mmCIF file of C-alpha atoms in Angstrom:
data_model
loop_
_atom_site.group_PDB
_atom_site.id
_atom_site.type_symbol
_atom_site.label_atom_id
_atom_site.label_comp_id
_atom_site.label_asym_id
_atom_site.label_seq_id
_atom_site.Cartn_x
_atom_site.Cartn_y
_atom_site.Cartn_z
ATOM 1 C CA GLY A 1 19.385 -30.602 7.078
ATOM 2 C CA ALA A 2 16.743 -29.373 4.610
ATOM 3 C CA GLY A 3 17.071 -30.341 0.992
ATOM 4 C CA VAL A 4 16.232 -28.353 -2.112
ATOM 5 C CA SER A 5 12.717 -26.965 -2.017
ATOM 6 C CA GLN A 6 10.617 -25.878 -4.910
ATOM 7 C CA THR A 7 7.303 -23.926 -5.100
ATOM 8 C CA PRO A 8 4.734 -24.341 -6.218
ATOM 9 C CA SER A 9 4.615 -28.095 -6.605
ATOM 10 C CA ASN A 10 1.990 -27.795 -9.317
ATOM 11 C CA LYS A 11 1.192 -24.921 -11.568
ATOM 12 C CA VAL A 12 -1.618 -24.777 -14.112
ATOM 13 C CA THR A 13 -1.746 -21.783 -16.458
ATOM 14 C CA GLU A 14 -3.274 -20.822 -19.731
ATOM 15 C CA LYS A 15 -1.402 -20.383 -22.972
ATOM 16 C CA GLY A 16 0.110 -16.960 -23.227
ATOM 17 C CA LYS A 17 0.353 -16.325 -19.507
ATOM 18 C CA TYR A 18 3.497 -15.536 -17.509
ATOM 19 C CA VAL A 19 4.727 -17.928 -14.693
ATOM 20 C CA GLU A 20 7.413 -17.875 -12.052
ATOM 21 C CA LEU A 21 8.869 -20.984 -10.450
ATOM 22 C CA ARG A 22 10.877 -20.661 -7.306
ATOM 23 C CA CYS A 23 13.793 -22.776 -5.971
ATOM 24 C CA ASP A 24 15.449 -22.719 -2.515
ATOM 25 C CA PRO A 25 18.791 -24.493 -2.665
ATOM 26 C CA ILE A 26 20.474 -26.382 0.204
ATOM 27 C CA SER A 27 21.910 -23.886 2.671
ATOM 28 C CA GLY A 28 25.523 -23.079 1.882
ATOM 29 C CA HIS A 29 25.421 -24.386 -1.662
ATOM 30 C CA THR A 30 26.854 -21.812 -4.048
ATOM 31 C CA ALA A 31 25.867 -23.468 -7.326
ATOM 32 C CA LEU A 32 22.214 -23.793 -8.568
ATOM 33 C CA TYR A 33 20.842 -25.433 -11.579
ATOM 34 C CA TRP A 34 17.506 -25.670 -13.520
ATOM 35 C CA TYR A 35 16.519 -28.637 -15.577
ATOM 36 C CA ARG A 36 13.320 -29.530 -17.430
ATOM 37 C CA GLN A 37 11.899 -33.102 -17.573
ATOM 38 C CA SER A 38 9.318 -34.104 -20.098
ATOM 39 C CA LEU A 39 7.279 -37.300 -19.673
ATOM 40 C CA GLY A 40 9.383 -40.417 -20.243
ATOM 41 C CA GLN A 41 12.605 -38.459 -20.671
ATOM 42 C CA GLY A 42 15.626 -37.618 -18.610
ATOM 43 C CA PRO A 43 16.031 -34.153 -17.281
ATOM 44 C CA GLU A 44 17.487 -31.559 -19.732
ATOM 45 C CA PHE A 45 19.805 -28.821 -18.544
ATOM 46 C CA LEU A 46 18.541 -25.217 -18.747
ATOM 47 C CA ILE A 47 20.810 -22.896 -16.797
ATOM 48 C CA TYR A 48 23.525 -22.919 -14.120
ATOM 49 C CA PHE A 49 24.263 -20.218 -11.538
ATOM 50 C CA GLN A 50 27.484 -19.787 -9.605
ATOM 51 C CA GLY A 51 26.642 -17.307 -6.938
ATOM 52 C CA THR A 52 24.485 -14.542 -8.371
ATOM 53 C CA GLY A 53 25.591 -14.856 -11.986
ATOM 54 C CA ALA A 54 24.331 -17.178 -14.670
ATOM 55 C CA ALA A 55 27.593 -19.055 -15.597
ATOM 56 C CA ASP A 56 25.977 -21.112 -18.336
ATOM 57 C CA ASP A 57 22.548 -20.446 -19.882
ATOM 58 C CA SER A 58 23.144 -22.489 -23.010
ATOM 59 C CA GLY A 59 20.145 -24.811 -22.297
ATOM 60 C CA LEU A 60 17.466 -22.114 -22.183
ATOM 61 C CA PRO A 61 15.277 -23.000 -25.274
ATOM 62 C CA ASN A 62 14.441 -19.420 -26.254
ATOM 63 C CA ASP A 63 14.101 -15.857 -24.970
ATOM 64 C CA ARG A 64 10.785 -16.569 -23.303
ATOM 65 C CA PHE A 65 12.783 -18.287 -20.567
ATOM 66 C CA PHE A 66 14.735 -16.292 -17.988
ATOM 67 C CA ALA A 67 16.109 -17.046 -14.537
ATOM 68 C CA VAL A 68 17.552 -14.922 -11.762
ATOM 69 C CA ARG A 69 19.349 -15.448 -8.479
ATOM 70 C CA PRO A 70 19.769 -11.913 -7.145
ATOM 71 C CA GLU A 71 21.259 -12.692 -3.720
ATOM 72 C CA GLY A 72 23.069 -15.920 -4.537
ATOM 73 C CA SER A 73 20.493 -18.152 -2.787
ATOM 74 C CA VAL A 74 16.871 -18.387 -3.985
ATOM 75 C CA SER A 75 16.341 -18.565 -7.731
ATOM 76 C CA THR A 76 13.351 -17.834 -9.857
ATOM 77 C CA LEU A 77 12.706 -19.342 -13.305
ATOM 78 C CA LYS A 78 10.494 -17.094 -15.347
ATOM 79 C CA ILE A 79 8.582 -18.080 -18.470
ATOM 80 C CA GLN A 80 6.787 -15.521 -20.621
ATOM 81 C CA ARG A 81 4.027 -16.133 -23.111
ATOM 82 C CA THR A 82 3.718 -19.794 -22.072
ATOM 83 C CA GLU A 83 3.056 -22.348 -24.765
ATOM 84 C CA ARG A 84 1.652 -25.852 -24.460
ATOM 85 C CA GLY A 85 5.014 -27.263 -25.266
ATOM 86 C CA ASP A 86 6.364 -25.735 -22.095
ATOM 87 C CA SER A 87 4.384 -28.286 -20.022
ATOM 88 C CA ALA A 88 6.895 -30.346 -18.096
ATOM 89 C CA VAL A 89 8.390 -30.834 -14.668
ATOM 90 C CA TYR A 90 10.948 -28.184 -13.866
ATOM 91 C CA LEU A 91 13.620 -29.427 -11.602
ATOM 92 C CA CYS A 92 16.018 -27.382 -9.530
ATOM 93 C CA ALA A 93 19.309 -28.729 -8.102
ATOM 94 C CA SER A 94 22.168 -27.301 -6.058
ATOM 95 C CA SER A 95 25.701 -28.304 -5.298
ATOM 96 C CA LEU A 96 28.216 -27.211 -2.766
ATOM 97 C CA MET A 97 30.604 -25.430 -5.076
ATOM 98 C CA GLY A 98 31.141 -26.101 -8.794
ATOM 99 C CA ILE A 99 29.157 -27.610 -11.504
ATOM 100 C CA THR A 100 31.041 -30.888 -11.423
ATOM 101 C CA ASP A 101 30.167 -31.441 -7.742
ATOM 102 C CA THR A 102 27.270 -33.698 -6.964
ATOM 103 C CA GLN A 103 23.979 -32.029 -7.694
ATOM 104 C CA TYR A 104 21.091 -32.584 -5.263
ATOM 105 C CA PHE A 105 17.649 -32.210 -6.787
ATOM 106 C CA GLY A 106 14.420 -30.751 -5.402
ATOM 107 C CA PRO A 107 10.944 -32.316 -5.870
ATOM 108 C CA GLY A 108 10.176 -30.314 -8.993
ATOM 109 C CA THR A 109 7.366 -28.056 -10.133
ATOM 110 C CA ARG A 110 4.856 -29.688 -12.588
ATOM 111 C CA LEU A 111 3.812 -27.021 -15.022
ATOM 112 C CA THR A 112 0.763 -27.532 -17.181
ATOM 113 C CA VAL A 113 -0.095 -25.067 -19.910
ATOM 114 C CA LEU A 114 -3.664 -25.394 -21.136
ATOM 115 C CA ALA B 1 28.522 -33.102 -27.340
ATOM 116 C CA GLN B 2 28.188 -35.857 -24.884
ATOM 117 C CA LYS B 3 25.558 -38.611 -24.981
ATOM 118 C CA VAL B 4 24.252 -41.161 -22.508
ATOM 119 C CA THR B 5 22.446 -44.200 -23.682
ATOM 120 C CA GLN B 6 20.294 -46.465 -21.486
ATOM 121 C CA ALA B 7 19.069 -49.059 -23.908
ATOM 122 C CA GLN B 8 16.762 -50.809 -21.396
ATOM 123 C CA THR B 9 13.543 -48.865 -21.299
ATOM 124 C CA GLU B 10 11.851 -51.137 -18.765
ATOM 125 C CA ILE B 11 13.016 -54.145 -16.771
ATOM 126 C CA SER B 12 10.702 -56.328 -14.699
ATOM 127 C CA VAL B 13 12.112 -58.924 -12.217
ATOM 128 C CA VAL B 14 10.813 -60.783 -9.269
ATOM 129 C CA GLU B 15 11.886 -59.854 -5.824
ATOM 130 C CA LYS B 16 15.335 -61.183 -4.645
ATOM 131 C CA GLU B 17 16.642 -61.524 -8.238
ATOM 132 C CA ASP B 18 19.734 -59.609 -9.203
ATOM 133 C CA VAL B 19 19.416 -57.060 -11.934
ATOM 134 C CA THR B 20 21.872 -54.912 -13.951
ATOM 135 C CA LEU B 21 21.028 -51.584 -15.507
ATOM 136 C CA ASP B 22 23.241 -50.689 -18.491
ATOM 137 C CA CYS B 23 24.615 -47.305 -19.225
ATOM 138 C CA VAL B 24 26.837 -46.440 -22.219
ATOM 139 C CA TYR B 25 28.222 -42.941 -22.634
ATOM 140 C CA GLU B 26 29.996 -40.855 -25.341
ATOM 141 C CA THR B 27 32.243 -37.897 -24.769
ATOM 142 C CA ARG B 28 35.373 -36.419 -26.257
ATOM 143 C CA ASP B 29 36.574 -35.085 -22.948
ATOM 144 C CA THR B 30 39.238 -36.892 -21.016
ATOM 145 C CA THR B 31 37.964 -35.517 -17.704
ATOM 146 C CA TYR B 32 34.326 -36.223 -16.892
ATOM 147 C CA TYR B 33 32.118 -37.405 -14.156
ATOM 148 C CA LEU B 34 29.402 -40.110 -14.203
ATOM 149 C CA PHE B 35 26.406 -40.343 -11.905
ATOM 150 C CA TRP B 36 23.457 -42.570 -11.165
ATOM 151 C CA TYR B 37 20.185 -41.181 -9.841
ATOM 152 C CA LYS B 38 17.056 -42.940 -8.661
ATOM 153 C CA GLN B 39 13.603 -41.406 -9.345
ATOM 154 C CA PRO B 40 10.933 -43.214 -7.278
ATOM 155 C CA PRO B 41 7.168 -42.641 -8.013
ATOM 156 C CA SER B 42 7.260 -39.547 -5.798
ATOM 157 C CA GLY B 43 9.346 -37.908 -8.490
ATOM 158 C CA GLU B 44 12.339 -36.576 -6.653
ATOM 159 C CA LEU B 45 15.737 -37.581 -8.017
ATOM 160 C CA VAL B 46 17.875 -39.223 -5.512
ATOM 161 C CA PHE B 47 21.648 -39.255 -5.804
ATOM 162 C CA LEU B 48 23.252 -42.683 -5.716
ATOM 163 C CA ILE B 49 26.838 -42.417 -6.917
ATOM 164 C CA ARG B 50 29.412 -40.146 -8.526
ATOM 165 C CA ARG B 51 32.512 -41.417 -10.294
ATOM 166 C CA ASN B 52 35.268 -39.423 -12.060
ATOM 167 C CA SER B 53 36.909 -40.518 -15.275
ATOM 168 C CA PHE B 54 40.242 -41.272 -13.612
ATOM 169 C CA ASP B 55 38.848 -43.687 -11.087
ATOM 170 C CA GLU B 56 37.887 -47.006 -12.612
ATOM 171 C CA GLN B 57 37.609 -48.810 -9.347
ATOM 172 C CA ASN B 58 34.328 -50.626 -8.947
ATOM 173 C CA GLU B 59 32.219 -49.706 -5.943
ATOM 174 C CA ILE B 60 29.898 -51.577 -3.727
ATOM 175 C CA SER B 61 27.394 -50.009 -1.351
ATOM 176 C CA GLY B 62 25.203 -52.574 0.358
ATOM 177 C CA ARG B 63 23.070 -54.287 -2.340
ATOM 178 C CA TYR B 64 24.270 -51.774 -4.923
ATOM 179 C CA SER B 65 27.404 -52.095 -7.077
ATOM 180 C CA TRP B 66 28.776 -50.198 -10.018
ATOM 181 C CA ASN B 67 31.077 -51.328 -12.739
ATOM 182 C CA PHE B 68 32.949 -48.537 -14.605
ATOM 183 C CA GLN B 69 34.847 -49.629 -17.782
ATOM 184 C CA LYS B 70 36.443 -46.895 -19.808
ATOM 185 C CA SER B 71 37.408 -49.385 -22.582
ATOM 186 C CA THR B 72 33.739 -49.916 -23.315
ATOM 187 C CA SER B 73 32.492 -46.467 -22.187
ATOM 188 C CA SER B 74 30.072 -48.140 -19.753
ATOM 189 C CA PHE B 75 29.020 -47.527 -16.201
ATOM 190 C CA ASN B 76 26.589 -50.281 -15.266
ATOM 191 C CA PHE B 77 24.660 -50.555 -12.028
ATOM 192 C CA THR B 78 23.718 -53.859 -10.324
ATOM 193 C CA ILE B 79 21.191 -54.432 -7.606
ATOM 194 C CA THR B 80 21.652 -57.647 -5.725
ATOM 195 C CA ALA B 81 18.715 -59.360 -4.098
ATOM 196 C CA SER B 82 16.269 -56.809 -5.369
ATOM 197 C CA GLN B 83 13.438 -55.536 -3.201
ATOM 198 C CA VAL B 84 10.041 -53.972 -4.055
ATOM 199 C CA VAL B 85 11.364 -50.619 -2.701
ATOM 200 C CA ASP B 86 13.927 -50.610 -5.507
ATOM 201 C CA SER B 87 11.172 -50.045 -7.981
ATOM 202 C CA ALA B 88 11.861 -46.728 -9.651
ATOM 203 C CA VAL B 89 13.259 -45.081 -12.787
ATOM 204 C CA TYR B 90 17.021 -44.987 -12.715
ATOM 205 C CA PHE B 91 19.040 -42.407 -14.631
ATOM 206 C CA CYS B 92 22.625 -42.438 -15.645
ATOM 207 C CA ALA B 93 24.206 -39.047 -16.229
ATOM 208 C CA LEU B 94 27.502 -37.487 -17.321
ATOM 209 C CA ILE B 95 29.111 -34.069 -17.049
ATOM 210 C CA LYS B 96 32.290 -33.034 -18.644
ATOM 211 C CA GLY B 97 35.184 -31.676 -16.621
ATOM 212 C CA GLY B 98 34.629 -28.098 -17.593
ATOM 213 C CA GLY B 99 30.970 -28.433 -16.595
ATOM 214 C CA ALA B 100 29.508 -26.729 -19.602
ATOM 215 C CA ASP B 101 26.058 -27.900 -20.645
ATOM 216 C CA GLY B 102 25.300 -29.281 -17.167
ATOM 217 C CA LEU B 103 24.428 -32.924 -16.612
ATOM 218 C CA THR B 104 23.530 -34.994 -19.666
ATOM 219 C CA PHE B 105 21.003 -37.657 -18.651
ATOM 220 C CA GLY B 106 20.041 -40.906 -20.379
ATOM 221 C CA LYS B 107 16.350 -41.572 -20.932
ATOM 222 C CA GLY B 108 16.208 -43.766 -17.832
ATOM 223 C CA THR B 109 15.372 -47.358 -17.146
ATOM 224 C CA HIS B 110 12.101 -48.161 -15.367
ATOM 225 C CA LEU B 111 12.806 -50.979 -12.965
ATOM 226 C CA ILE B 112 9.793 -52.954 -11.675
ATOM 227 C CA ILE B 113 10.359 -55.335 -8.792
ATOM 228 C CA GLN B 114 7.436 -57.750 -8.422
ATOM 229 C CA PRO B 115 6.743 -59.294 -5.048
#
């Protein structure tokens, strides 16, 4: 079946702009995660959804970052007033049920803030 | 907080050699899960294995094998008879039983298999 998909694959924006990154999880997966990967580093956890609710948003770096999953499937990561330091690859993952289940990752969105 | 250390930043071997990627972890939880992921040049993380803290049995899958030792907090990954297609960045990761804070990844080991 289809894996996790993310759009866009690349996003270039200017400092101060607003961006939205979309994630479509594997069909039937109830848990969804966002991670951020900087060059030469491992992914860093941002937020975890179980169904429609954010079960753990402890990794969001500040209040410019927000994510939603209104119908328990597709999720959108929103970044306001982007900064150059937000440039990274944003990865989405999903798992069948809980957070300790195996997480399957999408191809990521490469965000570049000029 | 948990921590995962992959001390080998980059390893380069010639095809058909065996290679071991090291992973050392730190956690105060008694229940946790360990993972290995492969990130080829295309960038997508590919799941390789999941192991829970109560299962110390080693595992073999084709040319891949994993050695989990709680006594040394290590979860090492060996590729036997390496192939050029094994070239990638490999990440070790840990999540605690309650799941809070998501997966904690190491910095990755860049494996280069030369023909």
